[in-house]
């Protein structure tokens, strides 16, 4: 996969894309990331990238010329029309608080493309003609306003790179992670991995522990050390459901739960009622 990032702060990316899985994926040639300085595509001696908004109002707006010029200089980017057609393998994305919210489903969709261009806005945003005529989608990394698109671009690059086959040493581990929907859209148990693990099926991941088994009196749940794969898998599924119920109940409304999950959820709710009763007694 080839990723180009268009920004007025190219140095921003020194660091975030140079560690861990992204670094390894770059070194292995699984992903090629190029950073482009928008100021190199200005024509005046002050290298001006912004201007006041038509109609008045606060702040400055990123001008269209450097962004159009930079994208056109890349040469091998398909036309907007081609990128919007079904099965297209390229996308030009404008980072924007007003865009579709980035999530694991979109990360998986983007990780299957060959070519991605990320346009980072700054100031009050970019000239609207970028989203109308140049980008094929707008993406937000959350419902808050950042000072620029660079952090969002780094987030997107990280999330999609780890989904490229070969980027993560044990690819099966990405299937059990939080939010990852199984291909069947169900929370079924994984069949080709260790039998004590379960896919998240769109829920939050189950809790993980490592050595020491007793750290300052905080002990690892006994069930994880008894070697009984069925019991471990059952405990993991139950704790993943409990954590999702506690922290992200909205996810439970979106996934299709198995009969076993429903049974575990009932147990969790009963446990909660018993706990609440015991604390009021
Ligand atoms: N005036 C804009 C608004 O109210 O929606 C906010 C502009 S923001 C200060 C400047 C740039 O930061 C945006 O053009 C965009 O590229 C980036 N940005 C801000 N929040 C973002 C978010 N939640 N997700 C992705 N990019 C964001």
CSV table of C-alpha atoms and ligand atoms in Angstrom, one decimal:
chain,number,residue,atom,x,y,z
A,1,UNK,CA,0.0,0.0,0.0
A,2,UNK,CA,1.2,3.5,-0.8
A,3,UNK,CA,0.1,6.4,1.5
A,4,UNK,CA,0.8,10.1,0.8
A,5,UNK,CA,0.2,12.7,3.5
A,6,UNK,CA,-0.3,16.4,2.5
A,7,UNK,CA,0.5,18.8,5.3
A,8,UNK,CA,1.9,22.2,6.1
A,9,UNK,CA,3.9,20.6,9.0
A,10,UNK,CA,5.9,17.7,7.4
A,11,UNK,CA,8.2,17.5,10.5
A,12,UNK,CA,5.2,16.6,12.6
A,13,UNK,CA,5.5,13.1,11.3
A,14,UNK,CA,9.0,12.6,12.5
A,15,UNK,CA,8.3,10.1,15.2
A,16,UNK,CA,4.7,8.9,15.1
A,17,UNK,CA,5.3,6.7,12.0
A,18,UNK,CA,8.8,5.6,13.0
A,19,UNK,CA,8.0,3.1,15.7
A,20,UNK,CA,6.7,-0.4,16.3
A,21,UNK,CA,4.4,-2.0,13.8
A,22,UNK,CA,4.2,0.9,11.4
A,23,UNK,CA,8.0,1.2,11.3
A,24,UNK,CA,8.4,-2.6,10.7
A,25,UNK,CA,5.7,-2.5,7.9
A,26,UNK,CA,7.6,0.3,6.2
A,27,UNK,CA,10.9,-1.6,6.5
A,28,UNK,CA,9.3,-4.7,5.1
A,29,UNK,CA,7.9,-2.7,2.2
A,30,UNK,CA,4.2,-3.5,3.1
A,31,UNK,CA,3.5,0.2,3.2
A,32,UNK,CA,5.2,3.1,1.7
A,33,UNK,CA,4.5,6.5,3.3
A,34,UNK,CA,5.5,9.8,1.7
A,35,UNK,CA,5.0,13.1,3.4
A,36,UNK,CA,4.5,16.2,1.2
A,37,UNK,CA,5.0,19.8,2.3
A,38,UNK,CA,2.2,21.9,0.9
A,39,UNK,CA,4.4,25.0,1.1
A,40,UNK,CA,6.5,23.5,-1.7
A,41,UNK,CA,3.4,24.0,-4.0
A,42,UNK,CA,3.0,27.8,-3.4
A,43,UNK,CA,4.0,30.3,-6.0
A,44,UNK,CA,4.7,33.5,-3.9
A,45,UNK,CA,8.0,34.2,-2.1
A,46,UNK,CA,6.3,34.1,1.3
A,47,UNK,CA,5.1,30.5,0.5
A,48,UNK,CA,1.5,31.5,1.6
A,49,UNK,CA,-0.8,28.5,2.2
A,50,UNK,CA,-3.7,30.4,3.8
A,51,UNK,CA,-6.0,33.3,3.3
A,52,UNK,CA,-9.0,35.1,4.8
A,53,UNK,CA,-12.4,33.6,4.3
A,54,UNK,CA,-14.8,35.2,1.7
A,55,UNK,CA,-17.8,36.7,3.5
A,56,UNK,CA,-15.7,37.6,6.6
A,57,UNK,CA,-15.5,35.7,9.8
A,58,UNK,CA,-12.9,34.3,12.1
A,59,UNK,CA,-9.5,32.9,11.2
A,60,UNK,CA,-7.8,31.8,8.1
A,61,UNK,CA,-8.5,29.1,5.6
A,62,UNK,CA,-6.1,26.8,3.7
A,63,UNK,CA,-6.0,27.8,0.0
A,64,UNK,CA,-6.9,25.4,-2.7
A,65,UNK,CA,-4.0,25.9,-5.1
A,66,UNK,CA,-1.2,24.2,-3.0
A,67,UNK,CA,-3.5,21.2,-2.2
A,68,UNK,CA,-4.6,20.7,-5.8
A,69,UNK,CA,-1.0,21.3,-7.0
A,70,UNK,CA,0.4,18.8,-4.6
A,71,UNK,CA,-2.1,16.1,-5.4
A,72,UNK,CA,-1.7,16.6,-9.2
A,73,UNK,CA,2.1,16.3,-8.7
A,74,UNK,CA,1.7,12.7,-7.4
A,75,UNK,CA,0.8,11.7,-10.9
A,76,UNK,CA,-0.5,8.2,-10.4
A,77,UNK,CA,-3.7,9.1,-8.4
A,78,UNK,CA,-6.9,8.0,-10.2
A,79,UNK,CA,-9.5,10.6,-11.1
A,80,UNK,CA,-12.1,11.5,-8.5
A,81,UNK,CA,-14.8,9.8,-10.6
A,82,UNK,CA,-12.8,6.6,-10.8
A,83,UNK,CA,-12.1,6.7,-7.0
A,84,UNK,CA,-15.8,7.0,-6.4
A,85,UNK,CA,-16.7,4.0,-8.5
A,86,UNK,CA,-17.5,0.6,-7.0
A,87,UNK,CA,-14.4,-1.5,-6.3
A,88,UNK,CA,-12.0,1.4,-6.5
A,89,UNK,CA,-8.6,0.7,-4.9
A,90,UNK,CA,-7.7,4.3,-4.2
A,91,UNK,CA,-9.0,7.0,-1.9
A,92,UNK,CA,-8.2,10.7,-1.3
A,93,UNK,CA,-9.3,11.5,2.2
A,94,UNK,CA,-9.7,15.0,3.7
A,95,UNK,CA,-9.2,15.0,7.5
A,96,UNK,CA,-12.2,16.9,8.9
A,97,UNK,CA,-14.2,17.2,12.1
A,98,UNK,CA,-17.2,17.1,9.8
A,99,UNK,CA,-16.4,13.8,8.2
A,100,UNK,CA,-17.6,10.2,8.7
A,101,UNK,CA,-16.3,9.0,12.1
A,102,UNK,CA,-13.3,6.7,11.8
A,103,UNK,CA,-13.8,3.3,13.3
A,104,UNK,CA,-12.5,-0.3,13.0
A,105,UNK,CA,-14.9,-1.0,10.1
A,106,UNK,CA,-13.5,1.9,8.1
A,107,UNK,CA,-10.0,1.0,9.0
A,108,UNK,CA,-10.5,-2.5,7.6
A,109,UNK,CA,-12.1,-1.1,4.4
A,110,UNK,CA,-9.2,1.3,3.9
A,111,UNK,CA,-6.5,-1.4,4.6
A,112,UNK,CA,-7.7,-3.3,1.5
A,113,UNK,CA,-6.9,-0.3,-0.8
A,114,UNK,CA,-3.7,0.1,-2.8
A,115,UNK,CA,-3.4,3.9,-2.5
A,116,UNK,CA,-4.4,6.4,0.1
A,117,UNK,CA,-3.8,10.2,0.1
A,118,UNK,CA,-4.5,12.0,3.4
A,119,UNK,CA,-5.0,15.8,3.3
A,120,UNK,CA,-4.4,17.6,6.6
A,121,UNK,CA,-6.3,20.8,7.2
A,122,UNK,CA,-5.2,23.6,9.6
A,123,UNK,CA,-6.6,26.9,10.8
A,124,UNK,CA,-10.4,27.2,10.3
A,125,UNK,CA,-10.2,24.4,7.8
A,126,UNK,CA,-9.6,24.0,4.1
A,127,UNK,CA,-11.3,25.7,1.1
A,128,UNK,CA,-14.6,23.8,0.6
A,129,UNK,CA,-13.6,23.0,-3.0
A,130,UNK,CA,-11.2,20.4,-1.7
A,131,UNK,CA,-14.1,18.3,-0.3
A,132,UNK,CA,-16.4,19.2,-3.2
A,133,UNK,CA,-14.0,18.4,-6.1
A,134,UNK,CA,-10.7,16.8,-4.9
A,135,UNK,CA,-11.2,14.5,-2.0
A,136,UNK,CA,-13.6,11.5,-2.3
A,137,UNK,CA,-14.4,11.4,1.4
A,138,UNK,CA,-14.0,13.3,4.6
A,139,UNK,CA,-13.0,11.4,7.7
A,140,UNK,CA,-13.1,12.5,11.4
A,141,UNK,CA,-11.3,10.7,14.1
A,142,UNK,CA,-13.8,11.7,16.8
A,143,UNK,CA,-16.4,14.3,17.9
A,144,UNK,CA,-14.0,17.0,19.0
A,145,UNK,CA,-12.0,19.7,17.2
A,146,UNK,CA,-8.3,19.3,16.7
A,147,UNK,CA,-5.9,22.1,15.6
A,148,UNK,CA,-4.9,20.2,12.5
A,149,UNK,CA,-5.4,17.0,10.6
A,150,UNK,CA,-1.9,15.6,11.3
A,151,UNK,CA,-2.8,13.7,14.4
A,152,UNK,CA,-5.8,12.2,12.6
A,153,UNK,CA,-3.6,11.2,9.7
A,154,UNK,CA,-1.2,9.4,12.1
A,155,UNK,CA,-4.1,7.6,13.8
A,156,UNK,CA,-5.5,6.4,10.5
A,157,UNK,CA,-2.1,5.3,9.2
A,158,UNK,CA,-1.5,3.3,12.4
A,159,UNK,CA,-4.9,1.7,12.5
A,160,UNK,CA,-4.9,0.6,8.8
A,161,UNK,CA,-1.2,-0.5,8.7
A,162,UNK,CA,-1.7,-3.1,11.5
A,163,UNK,CA,-4.5,-4.6,9.4
A,164,UNK,CA,-2.3,-5.1,6.3
A,165,UNK,CA,-1.5,-8.9,6.1
A,166,UNK,CA,2.0,-9.5,7.4
A,167,UNK,CA,2.3,-6.2,9.4
A,168,UNK,CA,1.5,-7.8,12.8
A,169,UNK,CA,3.6,-10.9,13.6
A,170,UNK,CA,0.6,-12.9,14.6
A,171,UNK,CA,-2.2,-11.8,12.3
A,172,UNK,CA,-4.8,-13.8,14.3
A,173,UNK,CA,-4.3,-11.4,17.2
A,174,UNK,CA,-5.9,-8.5,15.1
A,175,UNK,CA,-9.0,-10.6,14.7
A,176,UNK,CA,-9.6,-10.9,18.5
A,177,UNK,CA,-9.1,-7.2,19.2
A,178,UNK,CA,-11.8,-4.8,20.3
A,179,UNK,CA,-14.4,-3.7,17.8
A,180,UNK,CA,-13.3,-6.3,15.2
A,181,UNK,CA,-16.4,-7.8,13.7
A,182,UNK,CA,-16.0,-11.4,12.5
A,183,UNK,CA,-16.8,-12.1,8.9
A,184,UNK,CA,-20.0,-13.7,9.9
A,185,UNK,CA,-20.9,-10.6,12.0
A,186,UNK,CA,-21.3,-13.0,14.9
A,187,UNK,CA,-19.4,-13.4,18.2
A,188,UNK,CA,-18.5,-17.0,17.4
A,189,UNK,CA,-15.3,-18.6,18.8
A,190,UNK,CA,-12.2,-18.6,16.7
A,191,UNK,CA,-11.6,-21.9,15.0
A,192,UNK,CA,-8.1,-21.6,13.6
A,193,UNK,CA,-6.4,-20.1,16.7
A,194,UNK,CA,-5.6,-21.4,20.2
A,195,UNK,CA,-8.8,-22.8,21.5
A,196,UNK,CA,-8.7,-20.7,24.7
A,197,UNK,CA,-9.2,-17.4,22.7
A,198,UNK,CA,-12.3,-15.9,21.3
A,199,UNK,CA,-12.9,-13.2,18.6
A,200,UNK,CA,-14.3,-9.9,19.9
A,201,UNK,CA,-17.1,-10.1,17.4
A,202,UNK,CA,-17.5,-6.3,17.6
A,203,UNK,CA,-17.3,-6.1,21.4
A,204,UNK,CA,-14.4,-4.9,23.5
A,205,UNK,CA,-11.4,-7.2,23.9
A,206,UNK,CA,-11.2,-9.5,27.0
A,207,UNK,CA,-8.7,-8.6,29.8
A,208,UNK,CA,-5.1,-9.8,29.4
A,209,UNK,CA,-2.6,-10.7,32.2
A,210,UNK,CA,1.0,-11.7,32.2
A,211,UNK,CA,3.7,-12.7,34.8
A,212,UNK,CA,4.0,-12.4,37.8
A,213,UNK,CA,0.8,-14.2,38.8
A,214,UNK,CA,0.9,-12.2,42.1
A,215,UNK,CA,2.0,-8.6,41.8
A,216,UNK,CA,1.8,-6.8,45.2
A,217,UNK,CA,-1.1,-8.9,46.2
A,218,UNK,CA,-3.0,-8.3,43.0
A,219,UNK,CA,-3.5,-11.8,41.7
A,220,UNK,CA,-4.3,-13.1,38.2
A,221,UNK,CA,-7.7,-14.9,38.0
A,222,UNK,CA,-7.2,-18.5,38.9
A,223,UNK,CA,-9.1,-19.8,35.8
A,224,UNK,CA,-6.4,-18.4,33.5
A,225,UNK,CA,-3.8,-20.7,35.1
A,226,UNK,CA,-5.7,-24.0,35.2
A,227,UNK,CA,-5.0,-25.0,31.6
A,228,UNK,CA,-8.7,-25.7,30.9
A,229,UNK,CA,-9.2,-24.1,27.5
A,230,UNK,CA,-13.0,-24.2,27.6
A,231,UNK,CA,-13.2,-22.6,31.0
A,232,UNK,CA,-10.6,-19.9,29.9
A,233,UNK,CA,-12.5,-19.1,26.7
A,234,UNK,CA,-15.8,-18.9,28.6
A,235,UNK,CA,-14.2,-16.6,31.2
A,236,UNK,CA,-12.8,-14.4,28.5
A,237,UNK,CA,-16.1,-14.1,26.7
A,238,UNK,CA,-17.9,-13.3,29.9
A,239,UNK,CA,-15.4,-10.6,31.0
A,240,UNK,CA,-15.4,-9.1,27.4
A,241,UNK,CA,-19.2,-8.9,27.6
A,242,UNK,CA,-19.1,-7.5,31.1
A,243,UNK,CA,-16.6,-4.8,30.1
A,244,UNK,CA,-18.6,-3.9,27.0
A,245,UNK,CA,-21.8,-3.6,29.1
A,246,UNK,CA,-20.0,-1.4,31.6
A,247,UNK,CA,-18.0,0.9,29.2
A,248,UNK,CA,-19.7,0.6,25.8
A,249,UNK,CA,-23.3,-0.7,26.0
A,250,UNK,CA,-23.9,0.9,22.6
A,251,UNK,CA,-21.8,-1.9,21.0
A,252,UNK,CA,-24.1,-4.6,22.5
A,253,UNK,CA,-27.0,-3.1,20.5
A,254,UNK,CA,-25.1,-3.4,17.2
A,255,UNK,CA,-23.7,-7.0,17.4
A,256,UNK,CA,-25.6,-10.2,17.0
A,257,UNK,CA,-25.1,-12.2,20.2
A,258,UNK,CA,-25.1,-16.0,20.3
A,259,UNK,CA,-27.4,-17.9,22.7
A,260,UNK,CA,-24.3,-18.5,24.8
A,261,UNK,CA,-23.5,-14.8,24.9
A,262,UNK,CA,-27.1,-14.0,26.0
A,263,UNK,CA,-26.8,-16.6,28.8
A,264,UNK,CA,-23.5,-15.1,29.9
A,265,UNK,CA,-25.0,-11.6,29.8
A,266,UNK,CA,-27.9,-12.7,32.0
A,267,UNK,CA,-25.3,-14.2,34.5
A,268,UNK,CA,-23.4,-10.8,34.5
A,269,UNK,CA,-26.6,-8.9,35.2
A,270,UNK,CA,-27.5,-11.3,38.0
A,271,UNK,CA,-24.0,-11.0,39.4
A,272,UNK,CA,-24.4,-7.2,39.4
A,273,UNK,CA,-27.8,-7.3,41.1
A,274,UNK,CA,-26.3,-9.7,43.8
A,275,UNK,CA,-23.4,-7.3,44.3
A,276,UNK,CA,-25.6,-4.3,44.6
A,277,UNK,CA,-27.8,-6.1,47.2
A,278,UNK,CA,-24.8,-7.2,49.2
A,279,UNK,CA,-23.5,-3.7,49.4
A,280,UNK,CA,-26.8,-2.3,50.6
A,281,UNK,CA,-27.3,-5.0,53.2
B,1,LIG,N1,-13.7,24.9,11.5
B,1,LIG,C1,-13.7,23.5,11.6
B,1,LIG,C2,-14.9,22.9,12.2
B,1,LIG,O1,-15.5,23.6,13.1
B,1,LIG,O2,-15.3,21.8,11.8
B,1,LIG,C3,-12.5,23.0,12.4
B,1,LIG,C4,-11.2,23.2,11.8
B,1,LIG,S1,-9.8,22.5,12.7
B,1,LIG,C5,-9.4,23.8,13.8
B,1,LIG,C6,-8.5,22.5,11.5
B,1,LIG,C7,-8.3,21.2,10.9
B,1,LIG,O3,-8.0,20.2,11.8
B,1,LIG,C8,-9.4,20.6,10.0
B,1,LIG,O4,-9.4,21.2,8.7
B,1,LIG,C9,-9.1,19.1,10.0
B,1,LIG,O5,-8.2,18.8,9.0
B,1,LIG,C10,-8.4,18.9,11.3
B,1,LIG,N2,-9.4,18.3,12.3
B,1,LIG,C11,-9.9,18.9,13.4
B,1,LIG,N3,-10.7,18.1,14.1
B,1,LIG,C12,-10.6,16.9,13.5
B,1,LIG,C13,-11.2,15.6,13.7
B,1,LIG,N4,-12.0,15.4,14.7
B,1,LIG,N5,-10.9,14.6,12.9
B,1,LIG,C14,-10.0,14.8,11.8
B,1,LIG,N6,-9.5,16.0,11.6
B,1,LIG,C15,-9.8,17.0,12.3
